[in-house]
CSV table of C-alpha atoms in Angstrom, one decimal:
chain,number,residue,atom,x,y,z
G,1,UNK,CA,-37.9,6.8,-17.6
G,2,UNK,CA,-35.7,3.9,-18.2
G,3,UNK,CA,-31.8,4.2,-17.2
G,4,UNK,CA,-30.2,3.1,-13.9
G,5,UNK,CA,-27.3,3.7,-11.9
G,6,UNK,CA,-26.6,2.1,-8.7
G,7,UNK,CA,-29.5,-0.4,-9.2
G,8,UNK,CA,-31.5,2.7,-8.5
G,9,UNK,CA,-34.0,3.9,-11.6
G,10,UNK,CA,-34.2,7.8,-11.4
G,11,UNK,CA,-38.1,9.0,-11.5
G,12,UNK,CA,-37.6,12.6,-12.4
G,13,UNK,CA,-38.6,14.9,-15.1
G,14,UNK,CA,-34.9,15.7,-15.6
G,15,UNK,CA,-32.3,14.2,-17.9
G,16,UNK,CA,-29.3,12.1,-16.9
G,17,UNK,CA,-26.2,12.0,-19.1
G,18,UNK,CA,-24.6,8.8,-17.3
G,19,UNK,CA,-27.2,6.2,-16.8
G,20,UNK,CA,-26.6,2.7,-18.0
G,21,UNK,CA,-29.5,0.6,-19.3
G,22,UNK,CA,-32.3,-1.3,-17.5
G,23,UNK,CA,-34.2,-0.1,-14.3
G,24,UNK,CA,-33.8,-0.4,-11.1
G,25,UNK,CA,-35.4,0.7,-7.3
G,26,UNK,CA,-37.2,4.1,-8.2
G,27,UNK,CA,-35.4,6.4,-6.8
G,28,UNK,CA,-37.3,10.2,-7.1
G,29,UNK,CA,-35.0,13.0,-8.4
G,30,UNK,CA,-36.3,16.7,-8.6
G,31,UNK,CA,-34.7,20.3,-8.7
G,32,UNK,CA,-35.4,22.0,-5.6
G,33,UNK,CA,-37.9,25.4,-5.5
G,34,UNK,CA,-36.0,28.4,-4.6
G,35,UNK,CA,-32.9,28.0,-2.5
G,36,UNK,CA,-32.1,25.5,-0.1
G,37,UNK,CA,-32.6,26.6,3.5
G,38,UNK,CA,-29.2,27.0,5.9
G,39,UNK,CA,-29.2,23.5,6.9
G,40,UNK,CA,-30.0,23.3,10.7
G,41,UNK,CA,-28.8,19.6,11.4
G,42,UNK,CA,-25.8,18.1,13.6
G,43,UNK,CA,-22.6,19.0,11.1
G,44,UNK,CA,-21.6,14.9,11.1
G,45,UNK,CA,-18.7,15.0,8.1
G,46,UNK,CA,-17.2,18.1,6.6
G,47,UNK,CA,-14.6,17.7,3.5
G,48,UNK,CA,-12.0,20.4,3.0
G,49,UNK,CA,-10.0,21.2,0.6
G,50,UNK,CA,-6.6,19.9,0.6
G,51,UNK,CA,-4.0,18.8,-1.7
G,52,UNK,CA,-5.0,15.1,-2.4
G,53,UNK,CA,-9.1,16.7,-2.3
G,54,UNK,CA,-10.7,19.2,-4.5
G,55,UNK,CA,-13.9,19.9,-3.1
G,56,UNK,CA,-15.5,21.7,0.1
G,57,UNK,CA,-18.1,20.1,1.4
G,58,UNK,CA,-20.2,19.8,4.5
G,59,UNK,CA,-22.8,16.9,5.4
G,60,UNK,CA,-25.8,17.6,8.0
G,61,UNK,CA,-28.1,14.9,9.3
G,62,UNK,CA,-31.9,16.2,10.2
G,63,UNK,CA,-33.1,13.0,11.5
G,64,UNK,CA,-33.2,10.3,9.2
G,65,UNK,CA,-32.7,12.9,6.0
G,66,UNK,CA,-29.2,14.7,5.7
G,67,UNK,CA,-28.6,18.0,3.8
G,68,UNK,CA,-25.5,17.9,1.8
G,69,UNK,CA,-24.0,21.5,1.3
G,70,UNK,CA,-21.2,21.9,-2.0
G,71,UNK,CA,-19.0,24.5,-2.8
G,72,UNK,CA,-20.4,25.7,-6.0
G,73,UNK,CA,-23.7,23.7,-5.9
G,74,UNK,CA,-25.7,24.4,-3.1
G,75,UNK,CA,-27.5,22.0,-0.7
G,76,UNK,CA,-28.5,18.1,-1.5
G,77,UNK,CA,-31.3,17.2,0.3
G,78,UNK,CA,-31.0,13.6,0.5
G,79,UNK,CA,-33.9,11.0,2.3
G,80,UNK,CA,-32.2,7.9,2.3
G,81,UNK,CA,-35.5,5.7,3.0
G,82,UNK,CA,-37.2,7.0,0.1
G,83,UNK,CA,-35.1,7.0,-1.6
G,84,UNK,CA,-34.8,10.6,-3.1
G,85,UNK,CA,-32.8,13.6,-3.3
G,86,UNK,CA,-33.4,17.1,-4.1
G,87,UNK,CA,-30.6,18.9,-6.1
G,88,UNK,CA,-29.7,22.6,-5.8
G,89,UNK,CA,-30.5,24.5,-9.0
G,90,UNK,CA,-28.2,23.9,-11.8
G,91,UNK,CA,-25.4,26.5,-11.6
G,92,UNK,CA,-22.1,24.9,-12.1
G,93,UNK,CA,-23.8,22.9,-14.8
G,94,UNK,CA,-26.4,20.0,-15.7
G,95,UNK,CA,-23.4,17.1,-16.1
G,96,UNK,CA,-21.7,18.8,-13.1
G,97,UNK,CA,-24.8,18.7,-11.0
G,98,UNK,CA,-25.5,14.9,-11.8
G,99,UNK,CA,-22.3,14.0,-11.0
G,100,UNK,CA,-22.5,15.0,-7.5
G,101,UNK,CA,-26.1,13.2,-7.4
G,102,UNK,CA,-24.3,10.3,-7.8
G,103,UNK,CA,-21.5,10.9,-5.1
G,104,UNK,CA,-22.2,11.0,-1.3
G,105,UNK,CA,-26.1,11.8,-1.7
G,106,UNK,CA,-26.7,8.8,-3.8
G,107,UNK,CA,-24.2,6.6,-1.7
G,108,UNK,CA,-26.1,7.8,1.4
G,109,UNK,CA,-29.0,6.1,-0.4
G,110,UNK,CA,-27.5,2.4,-1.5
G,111,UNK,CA,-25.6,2.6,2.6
G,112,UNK,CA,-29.6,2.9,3.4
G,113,UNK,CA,-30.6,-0.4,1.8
G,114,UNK,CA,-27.1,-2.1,3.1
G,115,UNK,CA,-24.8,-1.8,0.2
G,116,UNK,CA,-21.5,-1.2,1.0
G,117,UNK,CA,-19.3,2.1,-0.6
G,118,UNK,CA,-15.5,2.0,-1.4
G,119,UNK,CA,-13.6,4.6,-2.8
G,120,UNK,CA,-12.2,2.6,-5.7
G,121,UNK,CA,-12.9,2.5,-9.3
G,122,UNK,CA,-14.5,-1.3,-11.1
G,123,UNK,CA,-14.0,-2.8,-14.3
G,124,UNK,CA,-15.7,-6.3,-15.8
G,125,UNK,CA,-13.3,-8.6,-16.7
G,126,UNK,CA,-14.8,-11.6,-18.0
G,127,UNK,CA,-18.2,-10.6,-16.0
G,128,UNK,CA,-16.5,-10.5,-12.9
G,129,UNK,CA,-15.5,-7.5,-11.3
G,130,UNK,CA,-12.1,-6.3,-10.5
G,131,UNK,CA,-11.9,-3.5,-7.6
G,132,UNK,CA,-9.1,-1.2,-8.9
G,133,UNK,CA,-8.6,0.4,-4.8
G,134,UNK,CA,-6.7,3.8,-3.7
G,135,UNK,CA,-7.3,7.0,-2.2
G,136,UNK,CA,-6.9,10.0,-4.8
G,137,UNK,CA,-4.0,11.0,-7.2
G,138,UNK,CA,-3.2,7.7,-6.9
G,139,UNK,CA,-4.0,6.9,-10.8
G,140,UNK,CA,-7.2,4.7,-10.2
G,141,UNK,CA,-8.8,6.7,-13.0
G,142,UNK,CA,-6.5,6.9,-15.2
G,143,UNK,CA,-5.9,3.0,-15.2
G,144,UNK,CA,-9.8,2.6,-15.0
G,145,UNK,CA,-9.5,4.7,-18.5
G,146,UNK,CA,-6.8,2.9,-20.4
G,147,UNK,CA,-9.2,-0.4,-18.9
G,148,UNK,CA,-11.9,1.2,-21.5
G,149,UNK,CA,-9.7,2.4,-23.7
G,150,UNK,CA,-9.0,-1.7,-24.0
G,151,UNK,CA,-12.4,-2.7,-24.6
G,152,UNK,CA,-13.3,-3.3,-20.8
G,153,UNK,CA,-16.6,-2.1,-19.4
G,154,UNK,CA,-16.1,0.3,-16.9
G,155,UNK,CA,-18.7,-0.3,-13.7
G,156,UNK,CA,-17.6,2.6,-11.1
G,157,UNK,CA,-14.7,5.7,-11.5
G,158,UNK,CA,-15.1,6.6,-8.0
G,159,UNK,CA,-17.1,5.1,-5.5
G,160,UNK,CA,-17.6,1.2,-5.9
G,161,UNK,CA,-21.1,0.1,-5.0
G,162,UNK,CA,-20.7,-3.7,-2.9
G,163,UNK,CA,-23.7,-5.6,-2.0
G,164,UNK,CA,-23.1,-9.0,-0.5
G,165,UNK,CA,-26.1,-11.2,-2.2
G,166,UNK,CA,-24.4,-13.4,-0.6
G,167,UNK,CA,-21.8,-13.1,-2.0
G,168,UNK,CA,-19.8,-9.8,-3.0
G,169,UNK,CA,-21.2,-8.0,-6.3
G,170,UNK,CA,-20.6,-4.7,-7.3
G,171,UNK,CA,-23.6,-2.8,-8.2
G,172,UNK,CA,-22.5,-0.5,-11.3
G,173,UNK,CA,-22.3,3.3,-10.8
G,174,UNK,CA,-22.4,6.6,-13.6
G,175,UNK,CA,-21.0,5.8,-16.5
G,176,UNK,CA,-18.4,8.1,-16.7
G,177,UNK,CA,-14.3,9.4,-16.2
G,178,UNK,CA,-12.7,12.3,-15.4
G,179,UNK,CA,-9.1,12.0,-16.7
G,180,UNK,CA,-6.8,14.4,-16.6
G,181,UNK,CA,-6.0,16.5,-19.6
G,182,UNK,CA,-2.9,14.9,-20.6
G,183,UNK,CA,-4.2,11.1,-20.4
G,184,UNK,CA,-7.5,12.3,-22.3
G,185,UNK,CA,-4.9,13.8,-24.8
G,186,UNK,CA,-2.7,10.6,-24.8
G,187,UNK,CA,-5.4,7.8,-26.3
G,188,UNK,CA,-9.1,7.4,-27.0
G,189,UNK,CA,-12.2,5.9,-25.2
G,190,UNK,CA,-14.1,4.5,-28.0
G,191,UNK,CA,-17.4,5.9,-28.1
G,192,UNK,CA,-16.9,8.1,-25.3
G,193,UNK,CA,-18.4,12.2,-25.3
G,194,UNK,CA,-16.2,14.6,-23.5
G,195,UNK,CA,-19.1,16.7,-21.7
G,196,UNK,CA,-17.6,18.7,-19.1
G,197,UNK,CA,-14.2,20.4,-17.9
G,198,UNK,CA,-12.6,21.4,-14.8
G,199,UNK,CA,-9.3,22.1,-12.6
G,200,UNK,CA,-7.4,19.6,-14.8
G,201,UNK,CA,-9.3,17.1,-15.9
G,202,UNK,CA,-11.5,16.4,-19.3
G,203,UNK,CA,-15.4,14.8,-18.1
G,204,UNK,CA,-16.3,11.8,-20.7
G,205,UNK,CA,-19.7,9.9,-21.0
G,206,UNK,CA,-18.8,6.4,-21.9
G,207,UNK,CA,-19.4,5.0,-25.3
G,208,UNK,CA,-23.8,3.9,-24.4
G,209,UNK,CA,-23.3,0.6,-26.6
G,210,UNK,CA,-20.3,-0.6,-23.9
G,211,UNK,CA,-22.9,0.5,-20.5
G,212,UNK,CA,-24.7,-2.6,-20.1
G,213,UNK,CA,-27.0,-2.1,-17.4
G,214,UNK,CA,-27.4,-2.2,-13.0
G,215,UNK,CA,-27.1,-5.7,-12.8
G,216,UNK,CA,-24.9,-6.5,-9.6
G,217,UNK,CA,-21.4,-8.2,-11.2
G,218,UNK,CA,-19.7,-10.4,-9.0
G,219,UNK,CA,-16.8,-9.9,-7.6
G,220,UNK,CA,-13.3,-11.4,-8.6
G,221,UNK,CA,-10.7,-9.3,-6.7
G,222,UNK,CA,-9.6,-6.3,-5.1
G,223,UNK,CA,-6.4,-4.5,-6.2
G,224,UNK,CA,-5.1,-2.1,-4.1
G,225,UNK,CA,-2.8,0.3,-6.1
G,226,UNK,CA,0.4,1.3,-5.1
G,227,UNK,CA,3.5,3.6,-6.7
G,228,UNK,CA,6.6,1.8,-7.4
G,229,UNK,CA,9.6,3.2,-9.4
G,230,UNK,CA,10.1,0.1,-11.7
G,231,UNK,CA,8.8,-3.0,-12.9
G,232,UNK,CA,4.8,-4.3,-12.3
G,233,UNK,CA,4.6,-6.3,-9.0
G,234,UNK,CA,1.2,-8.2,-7.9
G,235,UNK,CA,1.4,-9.8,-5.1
G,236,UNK,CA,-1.6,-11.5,-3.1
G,237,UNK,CA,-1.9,-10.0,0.5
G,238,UNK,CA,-3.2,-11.8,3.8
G,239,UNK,CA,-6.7,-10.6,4.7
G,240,UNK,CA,-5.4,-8.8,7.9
G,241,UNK,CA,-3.3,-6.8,6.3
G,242,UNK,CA,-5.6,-5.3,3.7
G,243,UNK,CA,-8.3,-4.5,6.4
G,244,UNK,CA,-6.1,-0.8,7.6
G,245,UNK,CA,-5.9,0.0,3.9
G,246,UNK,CA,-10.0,-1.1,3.3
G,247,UNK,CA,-10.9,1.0,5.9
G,248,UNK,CA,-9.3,4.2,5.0
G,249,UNK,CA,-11.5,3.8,1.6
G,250,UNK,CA,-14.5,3.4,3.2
G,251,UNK,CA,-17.0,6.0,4.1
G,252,UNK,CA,-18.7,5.8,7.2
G,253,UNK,CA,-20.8,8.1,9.5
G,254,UNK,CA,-19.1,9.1,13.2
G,255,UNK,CA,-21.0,7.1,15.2
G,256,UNK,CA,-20.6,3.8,17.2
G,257,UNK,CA,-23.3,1.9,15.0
G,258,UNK,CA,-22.1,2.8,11.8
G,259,UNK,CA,-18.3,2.5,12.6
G,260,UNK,CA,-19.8,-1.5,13.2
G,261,UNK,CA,-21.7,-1.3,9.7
G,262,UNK,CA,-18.6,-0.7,7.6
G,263,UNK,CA,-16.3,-3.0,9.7
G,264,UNK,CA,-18.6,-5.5,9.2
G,265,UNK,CA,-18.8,-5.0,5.7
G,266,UNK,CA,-15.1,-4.6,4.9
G,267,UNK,CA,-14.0,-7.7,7.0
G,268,UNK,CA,-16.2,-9.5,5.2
G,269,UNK,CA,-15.1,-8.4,1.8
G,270,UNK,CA,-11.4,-8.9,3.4
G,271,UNK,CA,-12.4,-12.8,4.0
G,272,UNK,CA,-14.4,-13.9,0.6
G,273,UNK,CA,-12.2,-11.8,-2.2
G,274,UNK,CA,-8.7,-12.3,-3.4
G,275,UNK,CA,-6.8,-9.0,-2.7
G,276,UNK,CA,-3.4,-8.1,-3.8
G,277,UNK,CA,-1.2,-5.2,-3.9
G,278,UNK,CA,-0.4,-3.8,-7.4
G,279,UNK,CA,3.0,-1.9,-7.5
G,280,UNK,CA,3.8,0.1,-10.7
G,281,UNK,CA,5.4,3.1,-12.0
G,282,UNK,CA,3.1,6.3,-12.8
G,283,UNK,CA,3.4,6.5,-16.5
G,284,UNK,CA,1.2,6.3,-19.2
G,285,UNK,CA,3.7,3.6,-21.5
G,286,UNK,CA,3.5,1.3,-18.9
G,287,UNK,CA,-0.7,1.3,-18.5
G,288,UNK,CA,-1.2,-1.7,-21.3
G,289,UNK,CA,1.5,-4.1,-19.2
G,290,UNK,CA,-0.4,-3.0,-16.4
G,291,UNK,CA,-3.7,-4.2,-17.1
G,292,UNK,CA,-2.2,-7.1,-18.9
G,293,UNK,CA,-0.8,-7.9,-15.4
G,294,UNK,CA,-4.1,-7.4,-13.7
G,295,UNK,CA,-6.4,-9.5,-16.2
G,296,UNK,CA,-3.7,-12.4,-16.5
G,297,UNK,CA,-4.2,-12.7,-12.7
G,298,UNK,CA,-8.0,-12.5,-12.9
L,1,UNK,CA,-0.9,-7.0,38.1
L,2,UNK,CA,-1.3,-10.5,36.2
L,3,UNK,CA,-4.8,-11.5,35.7
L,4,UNK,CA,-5.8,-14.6,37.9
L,5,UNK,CA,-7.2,-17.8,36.5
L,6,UNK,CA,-10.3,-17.7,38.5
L,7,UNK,CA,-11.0,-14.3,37.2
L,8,UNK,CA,-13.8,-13.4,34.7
L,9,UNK,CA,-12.6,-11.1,31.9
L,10,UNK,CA,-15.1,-9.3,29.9
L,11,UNK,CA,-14.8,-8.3,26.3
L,12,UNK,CA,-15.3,-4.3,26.0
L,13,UNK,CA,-19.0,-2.9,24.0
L,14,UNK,CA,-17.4,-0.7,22.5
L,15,UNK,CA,-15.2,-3.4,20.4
L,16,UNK,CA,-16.4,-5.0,17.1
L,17,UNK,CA,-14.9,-8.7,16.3
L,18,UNK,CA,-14.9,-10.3,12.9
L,19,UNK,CA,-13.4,-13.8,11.6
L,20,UNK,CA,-11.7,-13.7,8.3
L,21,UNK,CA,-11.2,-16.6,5.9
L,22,UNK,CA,-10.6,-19.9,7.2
L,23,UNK,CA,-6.5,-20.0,9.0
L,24,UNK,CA,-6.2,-16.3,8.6
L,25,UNK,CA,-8.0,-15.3,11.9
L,26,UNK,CA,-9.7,-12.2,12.7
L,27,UNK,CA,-9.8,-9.2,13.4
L,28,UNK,CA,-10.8,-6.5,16.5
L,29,UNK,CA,-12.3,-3.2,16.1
L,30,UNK,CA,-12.4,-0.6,18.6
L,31,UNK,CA,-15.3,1.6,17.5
L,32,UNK,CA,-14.2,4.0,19.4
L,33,UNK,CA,-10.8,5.1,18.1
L,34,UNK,CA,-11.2,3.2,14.7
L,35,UNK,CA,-8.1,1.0,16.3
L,36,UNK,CA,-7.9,-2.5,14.8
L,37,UNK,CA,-5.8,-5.5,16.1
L,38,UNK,CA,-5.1,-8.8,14.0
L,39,UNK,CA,-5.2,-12.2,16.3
L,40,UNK,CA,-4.8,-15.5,15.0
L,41,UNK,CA,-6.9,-18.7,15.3
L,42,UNK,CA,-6.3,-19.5,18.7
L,43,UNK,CA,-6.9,-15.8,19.8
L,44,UNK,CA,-10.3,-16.0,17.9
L,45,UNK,CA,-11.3,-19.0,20.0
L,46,UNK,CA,-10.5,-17.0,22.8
L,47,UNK,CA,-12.3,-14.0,21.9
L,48,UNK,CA,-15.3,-15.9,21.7
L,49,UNK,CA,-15.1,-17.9,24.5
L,50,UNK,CA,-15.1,-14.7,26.7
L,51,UNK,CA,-18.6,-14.2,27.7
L,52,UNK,CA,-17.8,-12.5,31.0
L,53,UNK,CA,-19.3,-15.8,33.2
L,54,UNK,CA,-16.2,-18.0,31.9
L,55,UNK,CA,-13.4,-17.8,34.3
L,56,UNK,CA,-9.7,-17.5,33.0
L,57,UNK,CA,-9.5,-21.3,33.6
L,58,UNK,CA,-12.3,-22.2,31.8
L,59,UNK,CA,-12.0,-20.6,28.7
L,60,UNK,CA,-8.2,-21.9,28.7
L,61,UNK,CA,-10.5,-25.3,29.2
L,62,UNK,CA,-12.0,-24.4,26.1
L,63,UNK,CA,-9.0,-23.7,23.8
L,64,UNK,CA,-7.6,-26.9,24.9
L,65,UNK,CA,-11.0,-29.2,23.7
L,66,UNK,CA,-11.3,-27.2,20.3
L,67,UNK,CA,-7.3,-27.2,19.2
L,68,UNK,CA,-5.1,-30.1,18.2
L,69,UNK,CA,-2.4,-30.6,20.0
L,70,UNK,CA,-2.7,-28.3,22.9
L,71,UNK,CA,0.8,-27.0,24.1
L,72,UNK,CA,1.4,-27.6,27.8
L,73,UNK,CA,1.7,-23.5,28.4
L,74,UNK,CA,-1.8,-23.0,27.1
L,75,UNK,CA,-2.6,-21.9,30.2
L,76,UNK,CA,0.3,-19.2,29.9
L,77,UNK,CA,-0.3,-18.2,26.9
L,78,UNK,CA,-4.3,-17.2,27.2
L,79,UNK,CA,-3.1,-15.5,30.3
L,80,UNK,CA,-0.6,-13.4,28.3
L,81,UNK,CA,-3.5,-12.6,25.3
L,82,UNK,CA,-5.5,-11.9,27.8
L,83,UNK,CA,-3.1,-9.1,29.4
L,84,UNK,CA,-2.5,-8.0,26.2
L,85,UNK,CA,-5.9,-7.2,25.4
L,86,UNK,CA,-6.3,-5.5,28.3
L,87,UNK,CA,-3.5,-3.1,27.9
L,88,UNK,CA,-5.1,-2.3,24.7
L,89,UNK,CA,-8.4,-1.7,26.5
L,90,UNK,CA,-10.1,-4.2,24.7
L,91,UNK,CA,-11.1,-6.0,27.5
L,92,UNK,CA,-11.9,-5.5,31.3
């Protein structure tokens, strides 16, 4: 099968909705037999639900494997070293289902091989890549959207993929967005599908002509987004000072040698790319200044 | 109790150090709490000049050969990182 995402190539007899082009690492992908067993592992992260996060989850390490349990999916089983992951059976949906393949199990795959995950979305401006960094609700999709919308390849919605080779690339993700209703009502991702809905927010397969492929991108910048009330403000911001904000969109496992992993890995992000705070008012009118302001500055 | 110059201060396992871009520093991690504490240049060079068998004096010694202009307090003012590390438990 040809496709990639992540730089990994998915051998499976199963279909994928948001591959790019190319191949990649073989990465085995198969529906598991019957249900999951109650995972028996050390509980290492568990996700609740709470304003700012949709989803319950829980996340079990067996030795070198982890289980990943989801509300309304059923258990991942994920081998990192593989790589490969088992999915639950299909019951909140095909799209839905591949969409959290390529969340924390596939991310606990690409941490494997020394790739490093943010939680920010990625666009290719020029063939560089510009981070677009914040927690959620804080409109990273929704300028990641109006960024395709524009004509601008979209490489990651959620969770950026960094590999420093040596120096930083971002490997691209799924080629989709989940916008919310109203900004999927208010203008049009050429060539995109919607394919799934949910809570609030419309689920669209990007245009397959615009994908390109898994080829690492390098990286240009990191913006971290902020909310301001007026006017569009980017200002570049001393590597110590971004390192708090980089480490509260990191993932990272609770333990000493992983905690070490993802310092490592952000400081040194921190010291080789430019990284600026973006301040700019939540509305939709204002997105095209916006990303005027951020590709003038790339 | 102010640390003594022929003291030998160790940096704590548990604390993860990085450099950042040339000028800006670096930064230290305690892995522990997830804690992190910017220091400039001249606290880098004295970061990684404490391997435990340097005393106080010497790795002031050490600051002074590697920095221009060395101010005449060096000596006071590696004392005073150093105590300021330590009430952050990043050093023993």
């Amino acid at each position: 099968m040809q496709g990639s995402c992540y730089g990994f190539q998915p051998v499976s007899d199963l279909s994928f909705e948001y591959l790019r082009g190319g191949t990649g690492e073989p990465f085995a992908v198969a529906e598991l037999e019957g249900e999951a067993d109650e995972p028996e592992g050390e509980l290492v992260v568990e996700w609740t639900p709470i304003p700012n996060r949709r989803i319950w989850a829980r996340l079990y390490a067996e030795g070198p494997r982890y289980r990943l349990w989801v509300e309304g999916h059923g258990t991942f089983e994920v081998d990192p070293q593989a790589p490969s992951v088992g999915l639950p059976s299909a019951a909140a949906g095909l799209v839905r289902r591949e969409e959290r393949l390529w969340g924390v199990p596939t991310m606990l795959c690409f941490l494997a091989r020394g790739d490093v995950p943010l939680h920010a979305a990625a666009v290719d401006v020029g063939g560089e890549a510009v981070l677009l960094a914040a927690p959620g609700y804080h409109g990273k999709t929704t300028l990641a959207a109006g960024f395709d919308a524009a004509g601008y390849r979209v490489l990651a919605e959620d969770v950026a993929c960094i590999r420093f080779a040596p120096e930083p690339h971002v490997v691209p993700g799924p080629a989709l967005l989940r916008v919310r209703r109203d900004v999927a009502e208010s203008f049009d991702l050429p060539g995109a599908r919607a394919v799934a809905e949910s809570d609030n927010r419309v689920h669209f397969s990007l245009d397959p002509a615009r994908r390109g492929d898994s080829t690492p991108v390098p990286l240009q910048a990191v913006v971290l987004l902020r909310k301001g009330e007026d006017g569009i403000a980017l200002e570049r911001v001393p590597a110590a000072d971004t390192l708090r904000d980089l480490w509260l969109l990191s993932f990272r496992l609770p333990t000493l040698a992983d905690r070490e992993r993802c310092f490592g890995g952000i400081a040194r992000l921190a010291a080789t790319v430019r990284i600026s705070n973006l301040v700019r008012p939540l509305r939709l009118d204002e997105l095209p200044r916006v990303i005027e302001r951020i590709v003038a500055d790339a | 109790m102010s640390i003594a110059l022929d003291s030998k201060v160790q940096r704590d396992a548990s604390v993860a150090f990085r450099r950042l871009a040339e000028g800006e520093g670096g930064v230290l991690l305690q892995l522990e709490t997830g804690q992190y504490h910017g220091i400039n240049e001249v606290g880098c060079l004295i970061w990684e000049l404490l391997d435990g068998e340097r005393t106080v004096d010497e790795v002031t010694t050490g600051v002074r050969e590697r920095v221009e202009d060395p101010p005449d307090d060096l000596s006071d003012i590696v004392v005073a990182f150093l105590e300021s590390l330590r009430e952050r438990n990043l050093v023993a």
